[in-house]
Coordinates of C-alpha atoms and ligand atoms in Angstrom, one line a residue:
M1 CA 43.1 -74.6 -18.9
R2 CA 43.1 -73.5 -22.7
I3 CA 41.8 -69.9 -22.1
I4 CA 43.9 -69.0 -19.5
C5 CA 46.8 -69.8 -21.8
L6 CA 45.5 -68.3 -24.6
A7 CA 44.9 -65.7 -22.3
L8 CA 48.8 -65.4 -21.2
L9 CA 50.3 -65.6 -25.2
A10 CA 47.5 -62.5 -25.7
L11 CA 49.5 -60.7 -22.8
L12 CA 52.7 -62.0 -24.1
Y13 CA 52.1 -60.9 -27.8
N14 CA 51.1 -57.5 -26.8
G15 CA 54.7 -57.2 -24.6
L16 CA 56.8 -58.2 -27.0
A17 CA 55.1 -56.2 -29.7
S18 CA 54.7 -52.8 -27.8
A19 CA 58.2 -52.5 -28.2
Q20 CA 59.3 -50.7 -24.9
T21 CA 62.3 -48.5 -26.2
N22 CA 65.1 -47.7 -24.5
L23 CA 65.6 -44.4 -25.8
I24 CA 67.4 -41.7 -23.8
T25 CA 65.5 -38.9 -23.9
D26 CA 66.4 -35.5 -23.1
I27 CA 69.4 -35.3 -25.0
Q28 CA 70.3 -32.0 -25.0
S29 CA 70.8 -31.7 -21.4
R30 CA 73.2 -34.5 -21.3
K31 CA 76.8 -35.1 -21.6
T32 CA 77.3 -35.9 -25.4
T33 CA 80.3 -35.7 -27.5
S34 CA 78.6 -34.5 -31.6
L35 CA 80.0 -37.2 -34.5
N36 CA 78.5 -34.0 -36.7
G37 CA 80.5 -33.7 -39.6
T38 CA 82.5 -35.6 -42.5
W39 CA 81.7 -38.8 -42.7
Q40 CA 83.6 -41.4 -44.9
H41 CA 81.5 -43.3 -47.0
I42 CA 80.9 -46.8 -49.1
V43 CA 78.2 -47.3 -51.9
D44 CA 76.8 -51.2 -51.8
P45 CA 73.7 -51.2 -54.0
Y46 CA 74.9 -55.3 -54.1
E47 CA 75.5 -54.9 -50.6
T48 CA 78.9 -56.7 -50.8
G49 CA 80.2 -55.5 -47.5
F50 CA 77.3 -57.2 -45.8
Y51 CA 76.4 -60.4 -47.9
D52 CA 79.0 -63.2 -49.3
Y53 CA 79.0 -64.3 -53.0
R54 CA 76.2 -66.6 -52.0
Y55 CA 73.6 -63.8 -50.4
K56 CA 75.0 -65.3 -46.8
E57 CA 75.5 -62.6 -43.6
L58 CA 79.3 -62.6 -43.8
R59 CA 80.4 -63.6 -40.3
E60 CA 81.5 -60.9 -37.6
N61 CA 85.4 -61.1 -38.0
H62 CA 85.1 -61.5 -41.7
G63 CA 87.4 -59.6 -43.7
D64 CA 85.7 -58.7 -46.5
A65 CA 82.7 -57.3 -44.1
Y66 CA 82.8 -53.4 -44.9
W67 CA 82.4 -52.6 -41.0
N68 CA 85.6 -54.2 -40.1
T69 CA 88.8 -52.5 -40.6
D70 CA 89.9 -51.8 -44.5
V71 CA 93.5 -51.4 -43.6
P72 CA 95.3 -54.7 -44.9
K73 CA 97.6 -56.1 -42.1
D74 CA 100.5 -56.6 -44.9
K75 CA 101.0 -55.7 -48.5
S76 CA 99.8 -59.2 -49.6
E77 CA 96.3 -58.9 -47.8
K78 CA 93.7 -58.5 -49.8
K79 CA 91.2 -56.1 -49.4
E80 CA 88.4 -55.0 -51.8
H81 CA 86.9 -52.4 -49.7
G82 CA 88.3 -49.1 -47.6
Y83 CA 87.2 -45.9 -47.0
N84 CA 88.6 -42.8 -48.1
D85 CA 88.8 -39.1 -48.3
K86 CA 87.9 -39.0 -51.2
Y87 CA 84.1 -40.6 -50.7
T88 CA 82.6 -38.3 -48.2
L89 CA 79.2 -37.3 -47.0
Q90 CA 78.1 -34.8 -44.3
V91 CA 76.5 -35.3 -41.0
P92 CA 73.0 -35.2 -40.5
G93 CA 72.0 -35.1 -43.9
D94 CA 70.3 -37.1 -46.5
W95 CA 72.6 -38.4 -49.5
N96 CA 70.2 -37.3 -52.0
H97 CA 70.7 -33.6 -52.1
Q98 CA 74.5 -33.9 -51.4
K99 CA 75.6 -36.0 -54.6
P100 CA 73.7 -36.0 -58.1
E101 CA 74.7 -39.4 -58.6
F102 CA 72.2 -40.4 -55.1
V103 CA 69.2 -37.7 -55.9
F104 CA 66.8 -41.0 -57.1
Y105 CA 69.4 -43.4 -54.9
E106 CA 67.5 -45.7 -52.9
G107 CA 70.2 -48.8 -51.3
T108 CA 72.5 -49.4 -49.1
I109 CA 75.4 -46.4 -47.9
W110 CA 77.9 -47.4 -45.7
Y111 CA 79.0 -44.6 -43.6
K112 CA 82.5 -44.4 -41.3
K113 CA 83.6 -42.1 -38.7
S114 CA 86.5 -42.4 -36.3
F115 CA 86.9 -40.9 -33.2
D116 CA 88.8 -40.6 -30.6
Y117 CA 87.8 -40.3 -26.7
S118 CA 89.2 -39.7 -23.6
P119 CA 86.7 -40.9 -20.8
T120 CA 85.9 -37.5 -18.8
K121 CA 84.7 -40.1 -15.3
A122 CA 85.6 -43.7 -14.2
G123 CA 83.2 -45.8 -14.6
S124 CA 80.8 -44.5 -17.1
R125 CA 78.6 -45.7 -19.6
Y126 CA 78.7 -44.7 -23.2
F127 CA 75.9 -45.0 -25.8
I128 CA 75.7 -44.3 -29.6
Y129 CA 72.4 -41.9 -30.5
F130 CA 71.0 -41.0 -33.0
G131 CA 68.3 -38.3 -34.4
A132 CA 67.2 -40.3 -36.7
V133 CA 68.9 -42.5 -40.1
N134 CA 66.4 -43.7 -42.6
Y135 CA 65.3 -46.1 -43.0
R136 CA 66.8 -49.2 -41.6
A137 CA 70.6 -48.8 -39.9
D138 CA 73.3 -51.6 -38.8
V139 CA 75.7 -49.7 -36.5
Y140 CA 79.0 -51.7 -35.7
L141 CA 82.0 -50.1 -33.4
N142 CA 85.4 -51.6 -33.9
G143 CA 84.3 -54.5 -35.3
K144 CA 81.2 -55.2 -32.9
K145 CA 77.9 -55.0 -33.7
L146 CA 75.8 -52.6 -31.5
G147 CA 72.8 -53.0 -32.9
M148 CA 70.0 -52.6 -35.6
H149 CA 67.5 -50.2 -35.6
K150 CA 64.1 -49.4 -38.6
G151 CA 62.3 -46.8 -39.1
G152 CA 63.6 -43.7 -40.7
F153 CA 61.6 -40.6 -38.2
T154 CA 62.8 -41.7 -34.8
P155 CA 65.6 -41.6 -32.5
F156 CA 67.4 -44.7 -30.9
N157 CA 70.8 -45.4 -29.1
F158 CA 73.0 -48.5 -28.0
E159 CA 75.0 -48.8 -25.6
I160 CA 78.8 -49.4 -26.2
P161 CA 80.4 -52.1 -24.1
T162 CA 83.3 -50.4 -22.2
S163 CA 85.5 -52.7 -23.0
L164 CA 85.0 -51.9 -26.8
L165 CA 85.4 -47.8 -26.5
K166 CA 88.9 -47.1 -27.4
E167 CA 90.5 -43.6 -26.4
K168 CA 92.3 -43.4 -29.8
S169 CA 90.6 -44.2 -33.5
N170 CA 87.7 -45.8 -32.9
F171 CA 86.0 -47.2 -36.1
L172 CA 82.8 -46.6 -35.5
V173 CA 80.3 -47.7 -39.3
V174 CA 76.5 -47.6 -39.8
K175 CA 75.2 -49.5 -42.4
V176 CA 71.9 -47.3 -44.0
D177 CA 69.9 -49.2 -46.2
N178 CA 66.5 -46.9 -47.6
K179 CA 65.0 -49.6 -49.8
R180 CA 61.4 -49.4 -49.6
Y181 CA 59.8 -52.6 -48.5
A182 CA 55.9 -53.9 -48.7
D183 CA 55.9 -55.1 -45.0
E184 CA 57.8 -51.8 -43.4
V185 CA 56.3 -48.7 -42.4
P186 CA 56.1 -46.9 -44.7
T187 CA 55.7 -48.9 -47.4
L188 CA 56.1 -49.3 -51.1
N189 CA 54.2 -46.4 -52.1
T190 CA 54.8 -42.2 -50.3
D191 CA 53.8 -38.6 -51.6
W192 CA 57.0 -37.9 -50.4
W193 CA 60.9 -38.4 -51.8
N194 CA 62.8 -40.8 -50.1
Y195 CA 65.5 -39.4 -48.6
G196 CA 67.9 -41.9 -47.4
G197 CA 70.8 -41.6 -45.1
I198 CA 71.9 -40.5 -41.3
T199 CA 69.8 -37.5 -41.5
R200 CA 69.6 -36.5 -37.7
D201 CA 72.3 -35.8 -35.0
V202 CA 74.9 -38.6 -33.7
K203 CA 75.9 -38.3 -30.2
L204 CA 78.4 -40.1 -28.4
V205 CA 76.8 -40.1 -24.3
E206 CA 78.2 -40.3 -21.7
L207 CA 76.5 -41.1 -18.1
P208 CA 76.8 -42.6 -14.7
Q209 CA 76.2 -46.3 -14.3
S210 CA 72.8 -45.3 -12.4
F211 CA 70.8 -42.7 -14.8
I212 CA 67.5 -40.9 -15.6
Q213 CA 67.0 -42.6 -18.8
D214 CA 63.6 -40.4 -19.6
F215 CA 60.8 -38.7 -17.6
V216 CA 57.8 -37.0 -18.1
L217 CA 55.9 -33.9 -16.1
Q218 CA 52.8 -33.2 -17.6
L219 CA 49.4 -32.0 -16.0
K220 CA 46.8 -34.6 -15.5
K221 CA 44.3 -35.8 -17.9
P222 CA 41.3 -32.8 -17.3
I223 CA 38.3 -33.3 -15.5
A224 CA 35.6 -33.4 -18.4
G225 CA 35.2 -29.9 -19.9
K226 CA 37.0 -28.1 -16.8
A227 CA 40.0 -25.7 -17.1
P228 CA 43.3 -26.8 -15.0
A229 CA 42.8 -25.8 -11.3
A230 CA 44.7 -22.5 -10.0
M231 CA 47.1 -25.8 -8.2
P232 CA 46.9 -28.2 -11.3
D233 CA 47.8 -32.0 -10.9
A234 CA 50.8 -32.7 -12.6
E235 CA 51.4 -36.5 -13.0
G236 CA 54.4 -39.1 -15.1
Y237 CA 56.9 -40.6 -14.2
V238 CA 61.1 -41.2 -13.9
K239 CA 62.8 -44.1 -15.4
L240 CA 66.3 -45.2 -14.4
S241 CA 68.9 -47.3 -16.2
G242 CA 70.9 -49.1 -13.3
F243 CA 68.4 -48.5 -10.6
K244 CA 69.9 -49.2 -7.3
P245 CA 67.4 -49.6 -4.2
G246 CA 67.6 -46.7 -1.9
E247 CA 68.0 -44.4 -4.3
T248 CA 65.7 -40.8 -4.0
I249 CA 64.7 -38.6 -6.8
T250 CA 64.2 -34.6 -6.5
V251 CA 62.2 -33.1 -8.6
E252 CA 62.5 -29.0 -8.7
I253 CA 61.0 -26.2 -10.7
P254 CA 63.1 -23.3 -9.4
E255 CA 60.9 -20.4 -11.1
L256 CA 58.2 -21.9 -8.8
K257 CA 59.8 -22.5 -5.5
F258 CA 58.4 -26.2 -6.2
K259 CA 60.7 -29.3 -4.9
K260 CA 59.9 -32.8 -4.1
Q261 CA 62.0 -35.7 -2.9
I262 CA 60.4 -39.1 -4.1
P263 CA 61.7 -42.4 -3.4
A264 CA 62.7 -44.4 -6.2
T265 CA 60.5 -47.5 -6.5
G266 CA 62.4 -48.8 -8.9
E267 CA 63.1 -49.2 -12.6
L268 CA 60.4 -47.1 -13.1
T269 CA 58.8 -44.3 -10.3
E270 CA 55.7 -42.9 -10.7
L271 CA 55.3 -39.1 -9.9
S272 CA 51.7 -37.7 -8.8
F273 CA 51.6 -34.3 -6.8
K274 CA 50.0 -30.6 -6.9
L275 CA 52.3 -28.0 -8.9
P276 CA 52.0 -24.2 -7.2
K277 CA 49.7 -21.7 -8.9
L278 CA 51.4 -21.5 -12.4
Q279 CA 51.5 -19.6 -15.8
L280 CA 49.8 -22.3 -18.3
W281 CA 51.0 -22.9 -21.2
D282 CA 48.8 -21.6 -24.5
T283 CA 49.5 -20.3 -28.3
D284 CA 49.3 -16.3 -26.5
K285 CA 52.1 -17.0 -23.8
P286 CA 53.9 -20.0 -25.2
K287 CA 55.4 -19.8 -21.2
L288 CA 58.5 -22.8 -20.4
Y289 CA 59.5 -23.9 -16.9
T290 CA 62.7 -25.3 -16.1
V291 CA 62.0 -28.9 -14.6
K292 CA 65.0 -30.3 -13.3
V293 CA 65.4 -33.9 -11.9
K294 CA 68.3 -35.6 -10.0
T295 CA 69.8 -38.9 -8.1
A296 CA 72.2 -39.4 -6.2
T297 CA 74.5 -39.7 -9.3
D298 CA 72.4 -38.1 -12.0
A299 CA 70.6 -34.6 -13.1
I300 CA 68.9 -33.2 -16.3
E301 CA 66.6 -30.7 -17.0
D302 CA 63.8 -30.2 -19.2
K303 CA 61.8 -26.7 -20.3
I304 CA 58.1 -27.9 -20.2
G305 CA 54.6 -26.2 -20.8
F306 CA 52.0 -27.1 -18.6
R307 CA 48.9 -27.0 -20.2
T308 CA 45.8 -29.8 -20.5
I309 CA 44.2 -30.4 -24.0
E310 CA 41.0 -32.5 -24.6
A311 CA 38.4 -33.5 -26.9
F312 CA 35.0 -32.5 -25.0
G313 CA 31.6 -33.5 -26.7
K314 CA 31.9 -31.4 -30.1
K315 CA 34.8 -29.1 -29.0
V316 CA 38.6 -29.3 -28.2
L317 CA 39.6 -27.2 -25.6
L318 CA 43.4 -26.1 -24.9
N319 CA 42.9 -25.3 -20.8
G320 CA 39.4 -25.9 -20.5
K321 CA 38.6 -23.2 -23.2
P322 CA 37.5 -24.0 -26.9
L323 CA 40.3 -24.0 -29.5
F324 CA 39.8 -22.9 -33.3
M325 CA 42.9 -24.9 -35.1
R326 CA 44.3 -22.9 -37.8
G327 CA 46.5 -25.1 -39.4
I328 CA 48.8 -26.3 -42.5
C329 CA 50.7 -29.5 -43.0
I330 CA 54.1 -29.4 -43.1
H331 CA 56.9 -32.0 -44.5
G332 CA 60.1 -32.3 -43.3
E333 CA 61.5 -30.9 -46.0
I334 CA 63.7 -28.0 -47.2
P335 CA 62.2 -27.1 -50.7
Q336 CA 65.3 -24.4 -51.8
D337 CA 68.4 -27.1 -51.1
V338 CA 65.6 -30.0 -51.6
R339 CA 66.5 -31.6 -48.7
R340 CA 65.7 -32.9 -45.2
A341 CA 65.2 -31.1 -42.6
F342 CA 67.2 -30.9 -39.5
G343 CA 67.9 -28.5 -36.9
P344 CA 67.0 -24.8 -34.8
A345 CA 67.4 -22.9 -39.0
D346 CA 65.2 -25.3 -40.5
A347 CA 62.6 -25.5 -37.9
K348 CA 62.7 -21.4 -37.8
Q349 CA 62.2 -21.3 -41.4
L350 CA 59.6 -23.7 -41.4
L351 CA 57.7 -22.7 -38.6
G352 CA 57.9 -18.9 -39.5
Q353 CA 56.4 -19.5 -42.9
A354 CA 53.8 -21.1 -40.7
Q355 CA 53.4 -18.2 -38.3
E356 CA 53.4 -15.6 -41.9
L357 CA 50.2 -17.5 -43.0
G358 CA 48.5 -17.2 -39.3
C359 CA 48.7 -20.5 -38.1
N360 CA 48.1 -21.3 -34.5
M361 CA 48.8 -25.3 -35.3
V362 CA 51.0 -27.3 -37.8
R363 CA 50.5 -31.1 -38.6
L364 CA 53.9 -32.4 -38.7
A365 CA 53.1 -34.7 -42.2
H366 CA 53.1 -37.5 -42.3
Y367 CA 56.1 -39.1 -39.6
P368 CA 58.0 -37.9 -37.1
H369 CA 59.6 -34.5 -37.5
D370 CA 63.3 -33.7 -36.2
E371 CA 63.3 -32.8 -32.4
A372 CA 64.3 -29.1 -32.9
M373 CA 60.5 -28.5 -34.7
T374 CA 58.8 -29.7 -31.6
R375 CA 61.3 -27.8 -29.2
M376 CA 60.4 -24.9 -31.3
A377 CA 56.7 -25.1 -31.3
D378 CA 56.7 -25.1 -27.7
S379 CA 58.8 -21.5 -27.8
L380 CA 56.9 -20.2 -30.4
G381 CA 53.6 -21.4 -29.3
I382 CA 52.3 -23.3 -31.9
L383 CA 50.6 -26.5 -31.6
V384 CA 51.5 -29.7 -33.4
W385 CA 49.7 -32.7 -34.8
S386 CA 52.9 -35.6 -34.6
E387 CA 52.2 -38.6 -36.8
I388 CA 54.1 -42.0 -37.6
P389 CA 54.2 -42.9 -40.8
V390 CA 51.3 -45.8 -41.2
Y391 CA 50.4 -44.4 -44.7
W392 CA 47.9 -45.6 -47.3
T393 CA 48.4 -49.3 -48.0
I394 CA 50.0 -50.8 -45.1
N395 CA 50.0 -54.4 -44.4
F396 CA 47.3 -54.2 -41.8
G397 CA 47.3 -58.2 -41.5
S398 CA 51.0 -58.6 -40.6
K399 CA 51.6 -58.8 -36.6
E400 CA 55.3 -58.0 -37.5
V401 CA 54.3 -54.7 -39.0
L402 CA 51.9 -53.9 -36.0
G403 CA 55.2 -54.3 -33.6
K404 CA 57.2 -52.2 -36.1
A405 CA 54.3 -49.8 -36.4
K406 CA 54.0 -49.4 -32.3
A407 CA 57.8 -49.5 -32.0
Q408 CA 57.9 -45.9 -34.1
L409 CA 55.0 -44.8 -31.9
D410 CA 56.8 -45.7 -29.0
E411 CA 60.0 -43.8 -30.2
M412 CA 57.5 -41.1 -31.4
I413 CA 55.8 -40.3 -28.2
T414 CA 58.9 -41.2 -25.4
R415 CA 60.7 -38.2 -27.4
D416 CA 58.1 -35.8 -27.0
H417 CA 55.8 -36.4 -24.6
N418 CA 57.4 -33.5 -22.3
R419 CA 55.9 -31.3 -25.3
A420 CA 53.5 -28.5 -24.7
S421 CA 52.9 -28.2 -28.5
I422 CA 52.2 -31.2 -29.5
I423 CA 48.5 -31.7 -28.8
I424 CA 47.3 -34.6 -31.3
W425 CA 49.5 -38.1 -31.7
S426 CA 48.1 -39.1 -34.7
V427 CA 48.3 -43.1 -36.1
G428 CA 48.2 -43.1 -39.6
N429 CA 47.2 -41.3 -42.8
E430 CA 44.3 -42.4 -45.4
T431 CA 44.6 -46.0 -44.7
P432 CA 41.6 -48.2 -46.5
V433 CA 39.1 -48.9 -44.8
S434 CA 38.9 -52.6 -43.6
P435 CA 38.2 -55.1 -40.6
T436 CA 42.0 -55.8 -40.6
R437 CA 42.5 -52.2 -40.6
T438 CA 40.5 -50.7 -38.2
D439 CA 41.8 -53.5 -35.9
F440 CA 45.2 -52.6 -36.6
M441 CA 44.9 -48.9 -35.9
H442 CA 42.4 -49.5 -33.3
S443 CA 45.6 -51.3 -31.7
L444 CA 48.1 -48.4 -32.1
I445 CA 45.1 -46.0 -30.7
T446 CA 45.2 -47.9 -27.6
E447 CA 48.9 -48.2 -27.3
A448 CA 49.4 -44.4 -27.8
R449 CA 46.9 -44.1 -24.7
R450 CA 48.4 -46.6 -22.8
L451 CA 51.9 -44.6 -23.8
D452 CA 50.1 -41.4 -22.8
N453 CA 47.0 -40.8 -21.7
T454 CA 46.7 -37.0 -21.7
R455 CA 46.7 -35.5 -25.7
M456 CA 44.3 -36.5 -27.7
V457 CA 44.6 -39.4 -30.4
S458 CA 43.7 -39.0 -34.3
A459 CA 44.0 -39.8 -37.5
A460 CA 43.6 -38.9 -41.2
L461 CA 40.1 -41.0 -42.0
E462 CA 38.5 -41.9 -45.0
V463 CA 35.6 -40.1 -46.3
N464 CA 32.2 -41.6 -47.6
Y465 CA 31.8 -40.1 -50.5
N466 CA 28.2 -41.8 -51.4
S467 CA 26.3 -41.2 -48.0
G468 CA 24.0 -39.0 -49.7
K469 CA 23.5 -36.8 -52.6
S470 CA 24.5 -33.5 -51.1
M471 CA 26.2 -34.7 -47.7
N472 CA 29.6 -36.5 -47.6
M473 CA 29.7 -38.4 -44.2
I474 CA 33.0 -39.2 -42.2
D475 CA 31.7 -42.9 -41.2
D476 CA 35.2 -44.1 -41.1
P477 CA 34.6 -47.5 -37.9
L478 CA 37.7 -45.8 -37.1
G479 CA 36.1 -42.8 -35.8
E480 CA 34.8 -44.8 -32.8
F481 CA 38.3 -44.7 -31.2
V482 CA 39.9 -41.2 -32.1
D483 CA 39.1 -38.8 -29.6
L484 CA 39.4 -36.3 -33.2
V485 CA 37.6 -37.0 -35.9
A486 CA 40.0 -35.6 -39.1
F487 CA 39.4 -36.3 -42.5
N488 CA 41.4 -34.9 -45.7
E489 CA 39.4 -34.0 -48.8
Y490 CA 40.3 -32.7 -52.1
L491 CA 37.0 -31.2 -53.4
G492 CA 37.7 -29.4 -56.5
W493 CA 40.9 -30.7 -57.3
Y494 CA 40.6 -34.7 -57.2
G495 CA 37.1 -35.0 -57.4
G496 CA 35.4 -32.3 -60.0
L497 CA 36.0 -28.5 -60.0
P498 CA 36.1 -26.3 -56.8
N499 CA 32.6 -25.0 -57.3
E500 CA 31.5 -28.6 -56.2
C501 CA 32.1 -27.4 -53.1
R502 CA 29.0 -24.7 -53.3
K503 CA 26.8 -27.8 -53.1
T504 CA 28.5 -30.0 -50.5
N505 CA 28.2 -30.6 -47.1
W506 CA 30.2 -32.5 -44.3
G507 CA 28.9 -34.5 -41.6
T508 CA 29.9 -37.0 -39.1
P509 CA 27.9 -39.5 -37.0
Y510 CA 30.4 -39.5 -33.9
N511 CA 29.3 -36.8 -31.9
K512 CA 33.4 -35.4 -31.7
P513 CA 35.0 -32.9 -32.9
L514 CA 35.7 -32.7 -36.4
F515 CA 38.8 -31.5 -38.1
I516 CA 40.1 -31.3 -41.9
S517 CA 43.8 -32.6 -41.8
E518 CA 43.9 -32.0 -45.5
T519 CA 42.8 -30.0 -48.4
G520 CA 44.3 -28.2 -51.3
A521 CA 45.3 -28.0 -55.0
E522 CA 48.4 -27.5 -57.1
A523 CA 49.9 -23.9 -58.5
K524 CA 52.9 -23.5 -60.6
T525 CA 54.4 -20.1 -59.2
G526 CA 54.2 -17.2 -61.6
F527 CA 51.9 -19.4 -64.3
H528 CA 48.7 -17.2 -64.2
A529 CA 46.2 -17.5 -66.4
D530 CA 42.0 -18.2 -66.0
S531 CA 41.1 -19.6 -62.9
L532 CA 40.0 -23.0 -64.9
T533 CA 43.0 -23.6 -65.8
R534 CA 44.9 -26.3 -63.8
F535 CA 48.4 -25.8 -62.2
S536 CA 47.9 -21.6 -62.6
E537 CA 48.1 -19.8 -59.4
E538 CA 44.9 -18.7 -60.1
Y539 CA 42.9 -22.2 -60.1
Q540 CA 44.8 -22.8 -56.7
N541 CA 43.2 -19.3 -55.5
W542 CA 39.9 -20.2 -56.8
Y543 CA 40.1 -23.9 -54.8
Y544 CA 40.9 -21.8 -51.6
V545 CA 37.9 -19.1 -52.4
E546 CA 35.3 -22.1 -52.4
Q547 CA 36.7 -24.4 -50.2
L548 CA 37.0 -21.3 -47.4
D549 CA 33.4 -20.6 -48.0
M550 CA 32.4 -24.4 -47.8
M551 CA 33.7 -24.0 -44.2
K552 CA 30.9 -21.6 -43.2
R553 CA 28.2 -24.3 -43.6
M554 CA 30.8 -27.2 -41.1
P555 CA 28.5 -28.3 -38.7
G556 CA 29.1 -27.2 -35.0
N557 CA 31.7 -29.9 -34.7
Y558 CA 34.5 -28.0 -37.0
V559 CA 37.0 -26.9 -34.8
G560 CA 40.1 -26.3 -37.5
I561 CA 41.6 -27.1 -40.8
S562 CA 45.2 -27.7 -41.5
P563 CA 45.2 -27.2 -45.3
W564 CA 48.0 -29.6 -47.4
I565 CA 50.7 -28.0 -47.7
L566 CA 53.1 -24.8 -46.2
A567 CA 55.4 -25.4 -49.2
D568 CA 55.9 -27.0 -52.5
F569 CA 58.0 -30.6 -51.8
R570 CA 59.6 -33.3 -53.9
S571 CA 57.5 -36.8 -54.6
P572 CA 58.5 -39.2 -57.4
K573 CA 54.8 -39.3 -57.9
R574 CA 54.4 -35.8 -59.5
N575 CA 55.8 -36.2 -63.5
N576 CA 53.6 -33.6 -65.3
P577 CA 57.2 -32.5 -67.2
V578 CA 55.7 -28.6 -67.5
Y579 CA 54.4 -27.7 -64.3
Q580 CA 55.5 -30.5 -61.6
E581 CA 59.0 -31.5 -62.7
G582 CA 59.2 -34.4 -60.0
W583 CA 57.0 -31.8 -57.4
N584 CA 54.0 -31.6 -56.0
R585 CA 52.9 -27.9 -56.0
K586 CA 50.4 -27.8 -53.1
G587 CA 52.3 -25.3 -51.0
M588 CA 51.4 -22.1 -50.5
Y589 CA 54.9 -21.2 -50.9
D590 CA 57.0 -22.5 -53.7
D591 CA 60.2 -24.1 -53.6
K592 CA 62.0 -20.7 -53.4
G593 CA 60.0 -19.1 -50.6
N594 CA 57.2 -17.3 -52.9
K595 CA 53.8 -16.8 -51.7
K596 CA 51.3 -17.7 -54.1
K597 CA 47.8 -15.9 -55.0
A598 CA 46.4 -18.7 -52.4
F599 CA 48.5 -17.9 -49.6
Y600 CA 46.7 -14.6 -49.1
T601 CA 43.2 -15.9 -49.4
L602 CA 44.4 -18.2 -46.3
Q603 CA 45.6 -16.0 -44.7
A604 CA 42.9 -13.7 -44.3
Y605 CA 40.8 -16.6 -43.6
Y606 CA 43.3 -17.5 -40.9
N607 CA 42.7 -13.6 -39.7
E608 CA 38.8 -13.1 -39.6
M609 CA 38.8 -16.7 -37.7
K610 CA 41.6 -15.7 -35.0
K611 CA 39.4 -12.5 -34.4
K612 CA 36.3 -14.6 -34.1
Y613 CA 37.7 -17.0 -31.4
S614 CA 39.6 -14.3 -29.4
S615 CA 36.4 -12.4 -28.7
K616 CA 34.8 -15.7 -27.6
K617 CA 37.8 -16.1 -25.2
Ligands
LIG701 C1 46.8 -37.5 -50.0 C2 48.0 -37.3 -48.7 C3 49.6 -36.6 -49.3 C4 49.7 -36.2 -50.5 C5 48.7 -35.2 -51.4 C6 48.2 -34.8 -52.1 O1 46.2 -37.0 -48.9 O2 47.8 -37.9 -47.4 O3 50.8 -37.3 -48.7 O4 50.8 -35.4 -50.6 O5 47.0 -36.1 -50.6 O6 47.8 -35.7 -53.0 O7 48.7 -34.2 -52.7

């Protein structure tokens, strides 16, 4: 009996811990009203608007709560808070770059937006949708709490009870808190700037009573080592909200003259059918098809590329052909403005620079980037490594922290599971090896595969530098569970000088593809000296010359590299007053878009690798 109870408890726990997001996807194809623009704000480092003077949470209708009206009911009423056009912030956008006093601010800022709304259709349902808020968001409308979300880089939405929405002057308030905590994801310590705020789009979404919440349609996981069939098998699902028995779902791809009607089997209806002969998506020809999904009351569409990806023995196969990933790591930051990246123009800058470098792949570090990045990568034919910020010293012993990581993993995969460009879900970066950590990470890998079994799962693993005199082994126990054995190494920057590379070899006991997910050295643009002088462009270039020469001796399962990093980026950990000044200078570009000497060395290597692999096709 006891065993049954324990099993049931475990099932319950896993169900609870693996958050089932109610995320509405394909937001760009919905009826939405943008709430971007100027919001009024109150800076609240002591969270006076949330707690009373005894530090107890204020009750919902408390007059001093910052989510309640700031207008006194008469001249005698005391109000010690208020929203005013003297104090505004632009949304989307981190607060750090908008006002000099916010550059280092870590705490709470209250955002307020008033909006009118006239429903277009009687009987609609309404949701407030956020592309991302870093880190915790408490959302209120007209004095009522809609919900709370944690996680700085993934979308979320809350339903608005129709009785709450007014035609005039809706009072929308968002409490944003970007303080760091040991038991959050990420934790206290990161090598990036803790940009706070409503950093991505905010939209009011109007939907029918029964609507298509999410759908996924991808080519089926390939038969080991095989290219997709001429008429490939596709599978996925359609998730309905407000499902009514008897509904029928239509899936249509007009360009392929494909149309299929499927009876809805409940909230979740599985899809599995053959597609007509089609052009596969790949990095040379990133073909996208418009896929329409309809029910009697709702219709959405998405642009989807059909391809297969798999780790097969020592190789990675894209549509059954061996792939070499010419990558680069990218932070979601626009360095010349010192701000978080969002929207298509920013995506174009970052992905355009990666293309100029000769990349066919980007590692979007260390958190899910704005949706504009993955959608543009689809259009440009750039492969993507997408990652949740399980970074360094997470509290691996906490089931609550595991639940938070799973929630972000779920939101990342749900938002982007139709993106052909994404070939790798990464569950973390450089996490210190221990049995507790490996169990935690293995649980995330299992969850990623439960959510999507069509892509590779990986993480930046740890290197065993003591495995042999000139052989460094990637024998991290987590390597047993990933599809792609990826690792970060900085031989010649964090360990010895670049000529260390000449006598170093790399290996792994896992019969899996091997990928270098980070390598790099710093240089301040315009600082020229001999190659032994740290922070000179010559040192960084020497580092790349030695590293790329070492790559010629990589074992046969070497399938690619994504050096650290495309552009210099802000970090509170980089405090050399001459060369860094709060910037990590490992970029191939500096913060003004200037290329460093090493850019051309890496570019030449990628041109060589492109020729080598294109001749193999
Ligand atoms: C680490 C880490 C990066 C960091 C980089 C560096 O590998 O993954 O986030 O910025 O090294 O030290 O520059």
